[in-house]
Coordinates of C-alpha atoms in Angstrom, one line a residue:
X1 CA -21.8 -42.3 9.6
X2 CA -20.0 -39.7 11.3
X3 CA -21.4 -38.2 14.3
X4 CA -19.0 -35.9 15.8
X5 CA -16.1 -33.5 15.4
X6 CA -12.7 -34.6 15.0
X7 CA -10.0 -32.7 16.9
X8 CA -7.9 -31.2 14.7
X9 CA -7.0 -28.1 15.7
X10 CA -3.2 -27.7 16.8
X11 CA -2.0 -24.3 18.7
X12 CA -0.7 -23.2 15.5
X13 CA -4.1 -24.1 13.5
X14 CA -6.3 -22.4 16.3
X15 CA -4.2 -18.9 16.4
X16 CA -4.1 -18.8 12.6
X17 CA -7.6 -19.4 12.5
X18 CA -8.2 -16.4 14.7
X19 CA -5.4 -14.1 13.5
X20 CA -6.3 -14.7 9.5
X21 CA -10.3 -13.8 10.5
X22 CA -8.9 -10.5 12.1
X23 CA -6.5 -9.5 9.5
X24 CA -8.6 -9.0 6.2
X25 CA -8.1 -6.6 4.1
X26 CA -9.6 -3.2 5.6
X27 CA -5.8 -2.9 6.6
X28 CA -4.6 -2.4 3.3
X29 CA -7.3 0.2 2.4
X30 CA -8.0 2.2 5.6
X31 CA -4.4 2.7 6.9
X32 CA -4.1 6.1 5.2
X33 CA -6.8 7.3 6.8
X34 CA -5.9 6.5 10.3
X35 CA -2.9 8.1 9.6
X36 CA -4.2 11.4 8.5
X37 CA -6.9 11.4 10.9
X38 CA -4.7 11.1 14.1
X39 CA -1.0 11.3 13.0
X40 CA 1.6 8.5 13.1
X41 CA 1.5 7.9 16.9
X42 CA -2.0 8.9 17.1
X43 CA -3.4 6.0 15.4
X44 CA -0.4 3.6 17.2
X45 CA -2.3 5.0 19.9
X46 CA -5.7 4.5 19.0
X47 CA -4.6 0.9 18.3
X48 CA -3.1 0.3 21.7
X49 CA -6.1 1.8 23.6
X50 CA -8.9 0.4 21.0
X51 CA -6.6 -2.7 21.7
X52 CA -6.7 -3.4 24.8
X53 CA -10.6 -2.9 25.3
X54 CA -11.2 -6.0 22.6
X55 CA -8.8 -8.1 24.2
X56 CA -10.7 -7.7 27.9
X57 CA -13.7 -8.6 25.7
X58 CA -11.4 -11.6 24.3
X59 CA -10.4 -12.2 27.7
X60 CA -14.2 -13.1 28.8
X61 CA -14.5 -15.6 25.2
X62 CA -11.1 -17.4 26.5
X63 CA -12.8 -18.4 30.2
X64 CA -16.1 -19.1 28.9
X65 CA -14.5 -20.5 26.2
X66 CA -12.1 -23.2 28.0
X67 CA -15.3 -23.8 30.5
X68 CA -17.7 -24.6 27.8
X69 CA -15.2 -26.1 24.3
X70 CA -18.5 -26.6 22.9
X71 CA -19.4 -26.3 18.7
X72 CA -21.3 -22.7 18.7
X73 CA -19.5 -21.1 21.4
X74 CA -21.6 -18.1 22.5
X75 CA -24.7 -20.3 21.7
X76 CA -23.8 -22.3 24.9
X77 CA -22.8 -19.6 26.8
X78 CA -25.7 -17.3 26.8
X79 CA -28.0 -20.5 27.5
X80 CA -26.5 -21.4 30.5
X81 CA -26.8 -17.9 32.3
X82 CA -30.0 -16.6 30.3
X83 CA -32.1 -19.4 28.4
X84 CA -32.7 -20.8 25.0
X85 CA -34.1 -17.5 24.3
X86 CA -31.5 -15.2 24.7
X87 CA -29.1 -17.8 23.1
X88 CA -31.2 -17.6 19.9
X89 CA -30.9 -13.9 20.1
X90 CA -27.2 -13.9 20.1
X91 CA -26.7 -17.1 17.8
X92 CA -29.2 -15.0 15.4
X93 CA -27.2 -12.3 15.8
X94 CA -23.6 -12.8 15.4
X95 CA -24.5 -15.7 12.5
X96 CA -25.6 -12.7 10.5
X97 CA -22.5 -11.1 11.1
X98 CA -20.6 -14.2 9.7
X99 CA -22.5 -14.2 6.9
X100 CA -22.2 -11.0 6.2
X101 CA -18.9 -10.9 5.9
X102 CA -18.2 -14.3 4.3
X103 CA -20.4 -12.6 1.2
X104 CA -18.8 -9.4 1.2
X105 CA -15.2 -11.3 1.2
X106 CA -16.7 -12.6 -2.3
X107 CA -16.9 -9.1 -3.7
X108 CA -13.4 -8.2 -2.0
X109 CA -11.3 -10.5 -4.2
X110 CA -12.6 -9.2 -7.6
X111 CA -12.4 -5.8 -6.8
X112 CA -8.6 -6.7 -5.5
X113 CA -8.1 -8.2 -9.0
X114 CA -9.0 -4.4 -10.8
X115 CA -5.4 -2.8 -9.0
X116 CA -3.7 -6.2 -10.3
X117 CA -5.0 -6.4 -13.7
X118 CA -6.1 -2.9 -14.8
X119 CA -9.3 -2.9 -17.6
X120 CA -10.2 -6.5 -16.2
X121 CA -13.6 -5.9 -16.1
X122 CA -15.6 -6.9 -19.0
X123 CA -19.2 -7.9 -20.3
X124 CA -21.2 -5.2 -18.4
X125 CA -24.2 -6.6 -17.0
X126 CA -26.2 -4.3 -15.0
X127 CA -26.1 -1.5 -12.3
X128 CA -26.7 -1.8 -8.7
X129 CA -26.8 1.7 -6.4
X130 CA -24.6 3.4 -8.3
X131 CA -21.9 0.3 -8.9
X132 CA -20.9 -1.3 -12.4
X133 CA -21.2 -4.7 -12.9
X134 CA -19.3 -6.9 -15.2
X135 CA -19.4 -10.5 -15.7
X136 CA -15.6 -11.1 -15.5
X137 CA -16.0 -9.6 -11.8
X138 CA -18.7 -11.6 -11.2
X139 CA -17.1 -14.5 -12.4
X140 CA -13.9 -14.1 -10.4
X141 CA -16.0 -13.2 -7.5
X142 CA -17.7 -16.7 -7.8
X143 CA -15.1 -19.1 -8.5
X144 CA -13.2 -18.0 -5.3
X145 CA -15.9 -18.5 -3.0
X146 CA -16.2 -21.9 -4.8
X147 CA -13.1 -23.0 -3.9
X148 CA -13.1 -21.8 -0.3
X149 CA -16.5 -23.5 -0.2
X150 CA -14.9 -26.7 -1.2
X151 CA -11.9 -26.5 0.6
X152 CA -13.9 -26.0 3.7
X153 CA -16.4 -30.0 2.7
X154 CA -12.6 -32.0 2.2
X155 CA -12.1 -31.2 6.0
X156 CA -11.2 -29.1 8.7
X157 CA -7.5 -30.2 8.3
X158 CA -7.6 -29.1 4.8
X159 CA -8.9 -25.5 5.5
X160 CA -6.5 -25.2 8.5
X161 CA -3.5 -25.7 6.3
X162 CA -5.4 -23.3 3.8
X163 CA -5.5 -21.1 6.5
X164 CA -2.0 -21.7 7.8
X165 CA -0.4 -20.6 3.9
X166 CA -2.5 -17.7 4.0
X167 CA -1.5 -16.3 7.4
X168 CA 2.3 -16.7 6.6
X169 CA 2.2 -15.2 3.6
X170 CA 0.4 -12.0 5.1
X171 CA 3.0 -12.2 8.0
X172 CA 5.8 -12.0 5.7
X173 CA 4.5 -8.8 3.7
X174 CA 3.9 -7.3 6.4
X175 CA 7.5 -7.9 8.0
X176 CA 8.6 -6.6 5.0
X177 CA 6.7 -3.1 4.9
X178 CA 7.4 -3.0 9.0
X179 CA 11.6 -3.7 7.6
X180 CA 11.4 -1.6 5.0
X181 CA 10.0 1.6 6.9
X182 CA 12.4 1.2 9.4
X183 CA 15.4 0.9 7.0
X184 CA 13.1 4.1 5.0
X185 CA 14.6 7.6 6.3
X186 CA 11.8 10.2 5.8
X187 CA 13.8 13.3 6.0
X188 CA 15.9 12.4 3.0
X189 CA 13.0 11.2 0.6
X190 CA 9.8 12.7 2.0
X191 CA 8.6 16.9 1.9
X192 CA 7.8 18.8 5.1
X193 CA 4.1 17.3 4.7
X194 CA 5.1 14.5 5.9
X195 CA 2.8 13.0 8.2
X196 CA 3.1 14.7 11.7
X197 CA 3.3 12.3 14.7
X198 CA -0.6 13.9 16.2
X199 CA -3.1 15.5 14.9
X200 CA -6.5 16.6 15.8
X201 CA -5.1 15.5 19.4
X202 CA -7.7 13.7 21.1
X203 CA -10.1 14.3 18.9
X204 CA -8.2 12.4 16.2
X205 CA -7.9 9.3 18.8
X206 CA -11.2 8.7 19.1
X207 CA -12.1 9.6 15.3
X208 CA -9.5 6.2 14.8
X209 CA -10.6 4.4 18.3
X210 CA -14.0 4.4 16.6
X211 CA -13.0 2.1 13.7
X212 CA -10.6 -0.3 16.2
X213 CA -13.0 -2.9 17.9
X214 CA -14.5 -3.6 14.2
X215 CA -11.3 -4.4 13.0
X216 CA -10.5 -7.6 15.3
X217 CA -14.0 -9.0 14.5
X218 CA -13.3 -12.7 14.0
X219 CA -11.2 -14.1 17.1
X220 CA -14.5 -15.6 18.0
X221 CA -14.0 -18.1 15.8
X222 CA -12.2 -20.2 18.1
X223 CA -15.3 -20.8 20.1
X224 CA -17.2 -21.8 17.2
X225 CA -14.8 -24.9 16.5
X226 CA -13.9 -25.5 20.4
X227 CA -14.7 -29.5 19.6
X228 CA -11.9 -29.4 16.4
X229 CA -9.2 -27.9 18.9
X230 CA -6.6 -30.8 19.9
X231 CA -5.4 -28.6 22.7
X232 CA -5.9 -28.5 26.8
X233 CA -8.6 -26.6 27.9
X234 CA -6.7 -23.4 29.9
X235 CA -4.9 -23.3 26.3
X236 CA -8.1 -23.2 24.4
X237 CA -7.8 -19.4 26.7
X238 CA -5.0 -18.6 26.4
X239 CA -3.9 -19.3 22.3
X240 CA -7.3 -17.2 21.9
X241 CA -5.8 -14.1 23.7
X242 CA -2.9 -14.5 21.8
X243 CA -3.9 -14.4 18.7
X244 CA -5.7 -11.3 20.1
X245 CA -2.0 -9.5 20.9
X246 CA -1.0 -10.5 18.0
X247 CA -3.7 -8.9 15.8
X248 CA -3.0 -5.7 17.8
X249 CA 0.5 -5.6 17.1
X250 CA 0.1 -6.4 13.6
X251 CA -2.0 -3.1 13.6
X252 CA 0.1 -0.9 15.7
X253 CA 2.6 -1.8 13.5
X254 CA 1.0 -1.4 10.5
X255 CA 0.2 2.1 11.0
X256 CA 3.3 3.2 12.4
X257 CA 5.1 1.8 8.8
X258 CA 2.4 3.9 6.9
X259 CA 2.8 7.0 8.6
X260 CA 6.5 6.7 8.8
X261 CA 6.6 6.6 4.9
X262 CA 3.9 8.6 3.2
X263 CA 3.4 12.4 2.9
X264 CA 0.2 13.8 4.6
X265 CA -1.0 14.1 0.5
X266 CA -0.3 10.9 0.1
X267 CA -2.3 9.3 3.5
X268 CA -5.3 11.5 2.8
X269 CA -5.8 10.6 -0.9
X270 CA -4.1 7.1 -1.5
X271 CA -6.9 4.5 -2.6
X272 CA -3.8 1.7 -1.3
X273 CA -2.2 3.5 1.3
X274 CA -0.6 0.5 3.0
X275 CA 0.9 0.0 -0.5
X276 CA 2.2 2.8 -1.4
X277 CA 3.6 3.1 1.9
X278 CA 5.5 -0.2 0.9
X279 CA 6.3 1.2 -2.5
X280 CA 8.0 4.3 -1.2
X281 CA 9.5 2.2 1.5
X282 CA 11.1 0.1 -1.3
X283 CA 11.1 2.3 -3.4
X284 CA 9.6 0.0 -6.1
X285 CA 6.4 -0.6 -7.7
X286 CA 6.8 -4.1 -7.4
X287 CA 7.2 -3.8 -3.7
X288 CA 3.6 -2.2 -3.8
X289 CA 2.3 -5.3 -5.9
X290 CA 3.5 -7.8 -3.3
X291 CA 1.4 -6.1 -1.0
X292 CA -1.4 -5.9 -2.7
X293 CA -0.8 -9.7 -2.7
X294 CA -0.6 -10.0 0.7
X295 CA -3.9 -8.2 1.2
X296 CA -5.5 -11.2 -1.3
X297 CA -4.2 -13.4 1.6
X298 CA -6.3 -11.9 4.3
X299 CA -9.3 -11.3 1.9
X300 CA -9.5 -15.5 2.0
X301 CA -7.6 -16.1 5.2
X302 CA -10.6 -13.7 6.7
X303 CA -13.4 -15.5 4.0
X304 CA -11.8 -19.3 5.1
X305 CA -12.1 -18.3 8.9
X306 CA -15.9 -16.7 9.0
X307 CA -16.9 -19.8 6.8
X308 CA -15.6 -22.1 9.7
X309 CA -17.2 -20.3 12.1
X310 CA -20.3 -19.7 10.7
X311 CA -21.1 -23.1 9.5
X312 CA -20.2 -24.3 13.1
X313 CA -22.7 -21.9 14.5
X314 CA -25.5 -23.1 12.2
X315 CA -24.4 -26.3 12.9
X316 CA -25.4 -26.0 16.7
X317 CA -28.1 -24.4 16.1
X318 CA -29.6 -27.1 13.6
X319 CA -28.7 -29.6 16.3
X320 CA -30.6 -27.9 19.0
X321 CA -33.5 -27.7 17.3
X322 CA -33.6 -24.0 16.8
X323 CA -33.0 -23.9 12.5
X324 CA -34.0 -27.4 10.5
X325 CA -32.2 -30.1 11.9
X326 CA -31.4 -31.4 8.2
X327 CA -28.6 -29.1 8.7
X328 CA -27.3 -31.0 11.8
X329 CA -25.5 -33.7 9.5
X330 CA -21.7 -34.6 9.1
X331 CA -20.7 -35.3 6.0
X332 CA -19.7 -39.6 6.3
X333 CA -16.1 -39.4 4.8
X334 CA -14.6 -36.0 5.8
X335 CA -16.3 -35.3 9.0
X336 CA -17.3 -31.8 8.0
X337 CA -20.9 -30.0 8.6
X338 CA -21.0 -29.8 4.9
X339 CA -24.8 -28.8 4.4
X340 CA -24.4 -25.4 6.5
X341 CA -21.1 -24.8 4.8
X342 CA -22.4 -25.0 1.2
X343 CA -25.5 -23.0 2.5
X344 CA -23.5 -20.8 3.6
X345 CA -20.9 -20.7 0.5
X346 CA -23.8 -20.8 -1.9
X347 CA -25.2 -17.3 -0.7
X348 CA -21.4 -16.0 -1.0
X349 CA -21.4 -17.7 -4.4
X350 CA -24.4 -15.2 -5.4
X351 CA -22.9 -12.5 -3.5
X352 CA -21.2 -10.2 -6.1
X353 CA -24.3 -10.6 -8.6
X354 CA -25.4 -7.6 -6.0
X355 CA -22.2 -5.3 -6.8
X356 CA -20.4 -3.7 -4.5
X357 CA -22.4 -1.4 -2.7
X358 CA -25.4 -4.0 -1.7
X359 CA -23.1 -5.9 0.2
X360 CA -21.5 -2.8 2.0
X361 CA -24.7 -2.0 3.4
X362 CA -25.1 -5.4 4.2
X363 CA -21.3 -5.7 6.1
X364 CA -22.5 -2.7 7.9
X365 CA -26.2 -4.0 9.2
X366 CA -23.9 -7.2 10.2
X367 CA -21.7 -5.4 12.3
X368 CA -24.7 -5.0 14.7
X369 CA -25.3 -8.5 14.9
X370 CA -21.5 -9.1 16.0
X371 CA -21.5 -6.3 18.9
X372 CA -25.4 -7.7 20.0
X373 CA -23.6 -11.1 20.7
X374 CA -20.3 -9.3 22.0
X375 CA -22.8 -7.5 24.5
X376 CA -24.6 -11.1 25.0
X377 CA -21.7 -13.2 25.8
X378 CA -20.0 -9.8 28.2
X379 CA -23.5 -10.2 30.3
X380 CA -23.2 -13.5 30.5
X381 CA -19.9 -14.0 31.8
X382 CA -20.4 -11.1 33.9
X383 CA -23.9 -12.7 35.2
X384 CA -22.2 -16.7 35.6
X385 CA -19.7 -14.6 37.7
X386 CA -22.6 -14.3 39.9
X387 CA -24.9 -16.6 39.7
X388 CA -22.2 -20.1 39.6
X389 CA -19.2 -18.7 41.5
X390 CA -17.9 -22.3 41.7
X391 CA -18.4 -23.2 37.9
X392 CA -15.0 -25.2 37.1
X393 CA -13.0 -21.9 35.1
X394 CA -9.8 -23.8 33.8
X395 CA -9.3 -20.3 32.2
X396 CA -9.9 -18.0 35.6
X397 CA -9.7 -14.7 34.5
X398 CA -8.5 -12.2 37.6
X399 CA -10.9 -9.3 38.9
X400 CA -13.5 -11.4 36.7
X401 CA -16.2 -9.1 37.8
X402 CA -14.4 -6.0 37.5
X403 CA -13.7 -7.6 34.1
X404 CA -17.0 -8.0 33.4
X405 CA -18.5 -4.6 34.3
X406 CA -15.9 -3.5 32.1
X407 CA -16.8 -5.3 28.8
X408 CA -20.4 -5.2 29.1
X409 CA -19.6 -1.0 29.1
X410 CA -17.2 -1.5 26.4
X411 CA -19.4 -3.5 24.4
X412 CA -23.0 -1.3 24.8
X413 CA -20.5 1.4 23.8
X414 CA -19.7 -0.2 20.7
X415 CA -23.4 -0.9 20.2
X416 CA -24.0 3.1 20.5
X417 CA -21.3 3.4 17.3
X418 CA -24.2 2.1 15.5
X419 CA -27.1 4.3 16.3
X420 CA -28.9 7.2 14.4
X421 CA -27.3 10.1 16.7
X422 CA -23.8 8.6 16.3
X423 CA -21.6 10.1 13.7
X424 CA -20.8 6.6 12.7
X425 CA -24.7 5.5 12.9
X426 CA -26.1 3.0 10.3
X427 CA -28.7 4.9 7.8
X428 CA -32.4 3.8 6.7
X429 CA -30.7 0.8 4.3
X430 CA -28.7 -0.6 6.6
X431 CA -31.0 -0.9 9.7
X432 CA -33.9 -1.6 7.2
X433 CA -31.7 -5.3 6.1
X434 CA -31.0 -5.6 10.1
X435 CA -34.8 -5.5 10.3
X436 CA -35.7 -8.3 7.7
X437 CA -33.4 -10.6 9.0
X438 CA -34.2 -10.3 12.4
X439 CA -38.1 -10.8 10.9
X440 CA -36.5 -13.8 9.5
X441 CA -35.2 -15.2 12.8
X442 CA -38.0 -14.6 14.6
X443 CA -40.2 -16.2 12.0
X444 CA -37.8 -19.2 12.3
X445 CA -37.9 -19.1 15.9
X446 CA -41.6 -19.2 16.1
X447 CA -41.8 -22.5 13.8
X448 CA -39.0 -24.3 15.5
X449 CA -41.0 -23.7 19.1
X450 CA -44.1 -24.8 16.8
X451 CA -42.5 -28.1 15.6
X452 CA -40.8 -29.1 18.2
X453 CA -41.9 -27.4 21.7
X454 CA -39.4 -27.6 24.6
X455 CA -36.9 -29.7 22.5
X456 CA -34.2 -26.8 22.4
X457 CA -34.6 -26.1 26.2
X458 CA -34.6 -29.9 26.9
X459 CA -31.2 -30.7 24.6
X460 CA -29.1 -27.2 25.7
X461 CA -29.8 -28.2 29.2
X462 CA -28.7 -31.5 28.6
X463 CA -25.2 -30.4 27.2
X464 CA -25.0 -27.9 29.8
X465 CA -25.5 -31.0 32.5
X466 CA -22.4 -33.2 30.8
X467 CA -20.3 -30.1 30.4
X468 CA -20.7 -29.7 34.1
X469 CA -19.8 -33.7 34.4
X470 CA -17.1 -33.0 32.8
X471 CA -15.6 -30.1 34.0
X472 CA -16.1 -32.0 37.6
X473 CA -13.7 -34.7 36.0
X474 CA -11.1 -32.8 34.6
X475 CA -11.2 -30.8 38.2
X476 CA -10.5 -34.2 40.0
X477 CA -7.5 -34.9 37.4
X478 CA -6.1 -31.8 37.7
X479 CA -6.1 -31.9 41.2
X480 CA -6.5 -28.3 42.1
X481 CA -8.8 -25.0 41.7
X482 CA -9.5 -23.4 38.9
X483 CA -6.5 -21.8 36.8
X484 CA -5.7 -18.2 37.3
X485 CA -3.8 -16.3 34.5
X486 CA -0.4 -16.4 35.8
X487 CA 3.1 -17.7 35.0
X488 CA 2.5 -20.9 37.1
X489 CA -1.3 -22.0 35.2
X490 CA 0.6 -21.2 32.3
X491 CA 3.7 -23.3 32.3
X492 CA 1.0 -26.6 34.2
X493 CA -1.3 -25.9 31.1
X494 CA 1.6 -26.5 28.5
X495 CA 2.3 -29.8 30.5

C-alpha cells in the first residue's frame, strides 16, 4: 500500500502547474474592460504595479515554501508560527477557495461551448436566479469535470502532462494575438475611437489594480504538492516566482495586444474582447475561434491545477486529524490521494446543475477564503522572521522583514476589496455562503477536537520537528548559510 508521495514534479511540470492555475479564462472575457477603464498603457500599468505586489506576496510562499516542501503548504506554515488553530483557519479558508473555483471551472467550459457551437443548448430544465438551464449544458459541464477528475486518480504524472499540453497550447495563442497586434497598424484599419493610451488617469489604474491580485490566484499550488516536486529546495523558490513573472507578463501583454487593436466601441461592449482583438489583428474570424480555443485551455489548465491543489490540501488536513482521516489514503497503484480528489471532482461534477449565477456568487464568497490565507501565511512569514531568525531559509528572501510588513499590508488591503463599504464589496449572497461554510468548518473543527483531542497539535508538531531535522541536514551538506536571492544562490541551486 502506498504511503507517500512520489516526486514527480520536474521544473517544467511545477511552473506549468502554477502558470495554467493563473491563466484561466477571465483573460479572454475581462480584457476589454481593462482596456476601456484605463486605456492601453493604463491597464499595462495596472498590471505591472498590481504585479509586482502579488509577486512580494509570492516571494514569502517561495521561502516558506523551500523551508517547509511539505503536502498542504500554508497548513504547515501557519502552524509553526501560530498553532493548529490558526492553521485550520487558513487551510479552511483557502480550501474553500479551491473549491470554489474547481466548480465554477465546470460551468466555464459549457458556457465556452455556446460562442463555439451557437443554439447548443437544448432540453431546458429549470431556472436558477435569473440563468437558463439546459441539459446539453449540464451535460457538457459534467463530462469535463469527469475527465479532469479521472485524469487527476491515474497519477500526478498524468495530470502534469495534461497540464503541460494545456499551457502550450494557451502560450501559443497568445504569441499569436501578441504577433499579430504588433504586425496590426491601427491608424490604417481602426477610427479615431480607437482606444487612447490613459484614461480616467489614476483613477482608471486603480479601477484595473483592483481586479489584478484576483487574477494570479493559483501559484499557491506549488506548495500544496511541495512532496511531488523532483527539484532542490532554493528551486522549489525560485520556479514558484517564476511562474509568477511569467503570469504578469502574459497579462501585460495581453492587454497591450487588446488595446492596440480594438476601437474604444469595441473594448467597452465586446462580450470576447481578447478575441476580437485577435480577429481584427488577423483579420479573420477564424483567428478569433482559435482563441476562443485557447481560452478552453486555461478553463482546464486552471480546473487541472486547483484540483491538485485542493485535494493535496484536504489531504493534509485528513492526515492531521483535522477532517476524517478516511480521506488520508493513497490510492495502492497510482499513488494519488484519490478519495479527496473525487470528493472534490464529485461536487464539480454537480456544479452546473446550479447555473451560472449560483456558482458566481459562490467564486466570489471564495475569493475571501484565498486572501484570509494570503493574509495568514504574509503574518506568518513576517512573524517566523521574528520569532526563528535562524530557521534554515534555503530560499532567503532579502529585507525579509521589510518584505513582510509589506505583504501583510498588501494582503489586508486585498481583504478590504471585499467588504460592504468597498465598491467591489461582496453583497448579502455572497457573504451569507462565506457564513455557512465557515459554520461548516467550525462544526468540523469542534468534532475533530472531540474525537481525537490533541492528536492535530501532537502530529503537526511532529512534522514540524523532522522538517527542522532535516533542514539541519541539508544545512550541513550544503555547507553554508542560508541562500540569498542572488546570481551566485542561483547558479549553486541549479547545481
Amino acid at each position: 500500500m502506498t504511503d507517500h508521495f512520489k516526486k514527480s514534479l520536474s521544473t517544467i511540470d511545477i511552473v506549468a502547474l502554477a502558470f495554467g492555475a493563473m491563466v484561466g479564462w477571465g483573460w479572454v472575457v475581462l480584457a476589454g474592460g481593462w482596456v476601456a477603464s484605463a486605456g492601453l498603457w493604463g491597464a499595462v500599468s495596472a498590471f505591472f504595479l498590481g504585479g509586482l505586489a502579488v509577486i512580494l506576496i509570492g516571494l514569502a510562499y517561495a521561502e516558506l515554501a523551500a523551508c517547509m516542501p511539505i503536502t498542504g503548504g500554508e497548513h504547515t506554515y501557519t502552524h509553526r508560527a501560530f498553532g493548529v488553530h490558526v492553521s485550520f483557519l487558513c487551510s479552511w479558508s483557502i480550501l474553500f477557495g479551491y473549491l470554489s473555483v474547481v466548480a465554477f471551472e465546470a460551468v466555464a467550459l459549457p458556457t465556452v461551448v455556446e460562442y463555439l457551437i451557437p443554439n447548443y443548448n437544448q432540453g431546458y430544465m429549470y431556472n436558477v436566479a435569473g440563468w437558463d438551464v439546459y441539459a446539453t449544458w449540464v451535460l457538457v459541464g459534467m463530462i469535463g469535470s469527469i475527465v479532469v477528475t479521472y485524469l487527476n486518480v491515474r497519477g500526478m504524472e498524468v495530470a502534469a502532462w495534461f497540464q503541460k499540453l494545456a499551457v502550450v497550447g494557451i502560450l501559443l495563442v497568445g504569441i499569436m494575438l501578441f504577433v499579430g497586434a504588433l504586425l496590426f497598424d491601427p491608424n490604417a484599419s481602426l477610427s479615431n475611437l480607437a482606444v487612447p493610451n490613459f484614461t480616467n488617469g489614476m483613477a482608471g489604474i486603480m479601477t484595473v489594480i483592483i481586479m489584478v491580485p484576483f487574477m494570479f490566484v493559483g501559484f499557491d499550488v506549488i506548495p500544496q504538492a511541495a512532496e511531488e516536486i523532483d527539484l532542490s529546495r532554493p528551486q522549489i523558490g525560485m520556479f514558484l516566482v517564476v511562474s509568477l513573472i511569467m503570469a504578469v507578463m502574459w497579462y501585460m501583454g495581453i492587454a497591450w495586444s487588446v488595446g492596440h487593436t480594438l476601437t474604444l466601441d469595441q473594448a467597452n461592449s465586446s462580450k470576447l474582447a481578447t478575441a476580437d482583438a485577435m480577429t481584427n489583428a488577423w483579420q479573420s474570424v477564424w483567428a478569433g475561434k482559435l482563441l476562443v480555443l485557447g481560452g478552453v485551455l486555461g478553463i482546464l489548465s486552471s480546473w487541472n491545477a486547483f484540483l491538485i491543489g485542493g485535494s493535496r490540501l484536504m489531504y493534509a488536513m485528513a492526515k492531521a486529524h483535522m477532517l476524517p482521516n478516511t480521506l488520508a489514503k493513497l490510492h495502492p497503484k497510482y499513488g494519488t490521494p484519490y478519495l479527496t480528489i473525487i470528493l472534490i471532482g464529485g461536487l464539480a461534477t454537480l456544479a452546473p446543475l446550479f447555473g451560472r449565477k449560483a456558482l458566481v456568487w459562490i467564486v466570489d464568497a471564495g475569493g475571501v477564503g484565498i486572501v484570509i490565507a494570503y493574509t495568514c501565511v504574509a503574518t506568518a512569514f513576517l512573524y517566523l522572521r521574528f520569532k526563528e531568525p535562524n530557521m534554515v531559509r534555503p530560499f532567503r528572501v532579502p529585507m525579509g522583514k521589510a518584505v513582510g510588513v509589506i505583504t501583510v499590508v498588501i494582503s489586508l488591503a486585498m481583504f478590504g476589496l471585499y467588504l460592504p463599504m468597498s465598491p467591489s464589496g461582496l453583497g448579502k449572497v455572497e457573504w451569507g455562503i462565506f457564513g455557512a461554510w465557515s459554520l461548516l468548518g467550525v462544526l468540523l473543527y469542534l468534532y475533530a477536537t472531540h474525537k481525537n483531542p490533541g492528536k492535530s497539535k501532537a502530529f503537526m508538531d511532529e512534522e514540524i520537528r523532522a522538517i527542522k531535522e532535516v533542514n539541519q541536514i541539508w544545512l550541513k551538506e550544503n555547507g553554508m548559510p542560508s541562500l540569498a536571492i542572488d546570481k551566485q544562490s542561483a547558479k549553486q541551486s541549479m547545481q
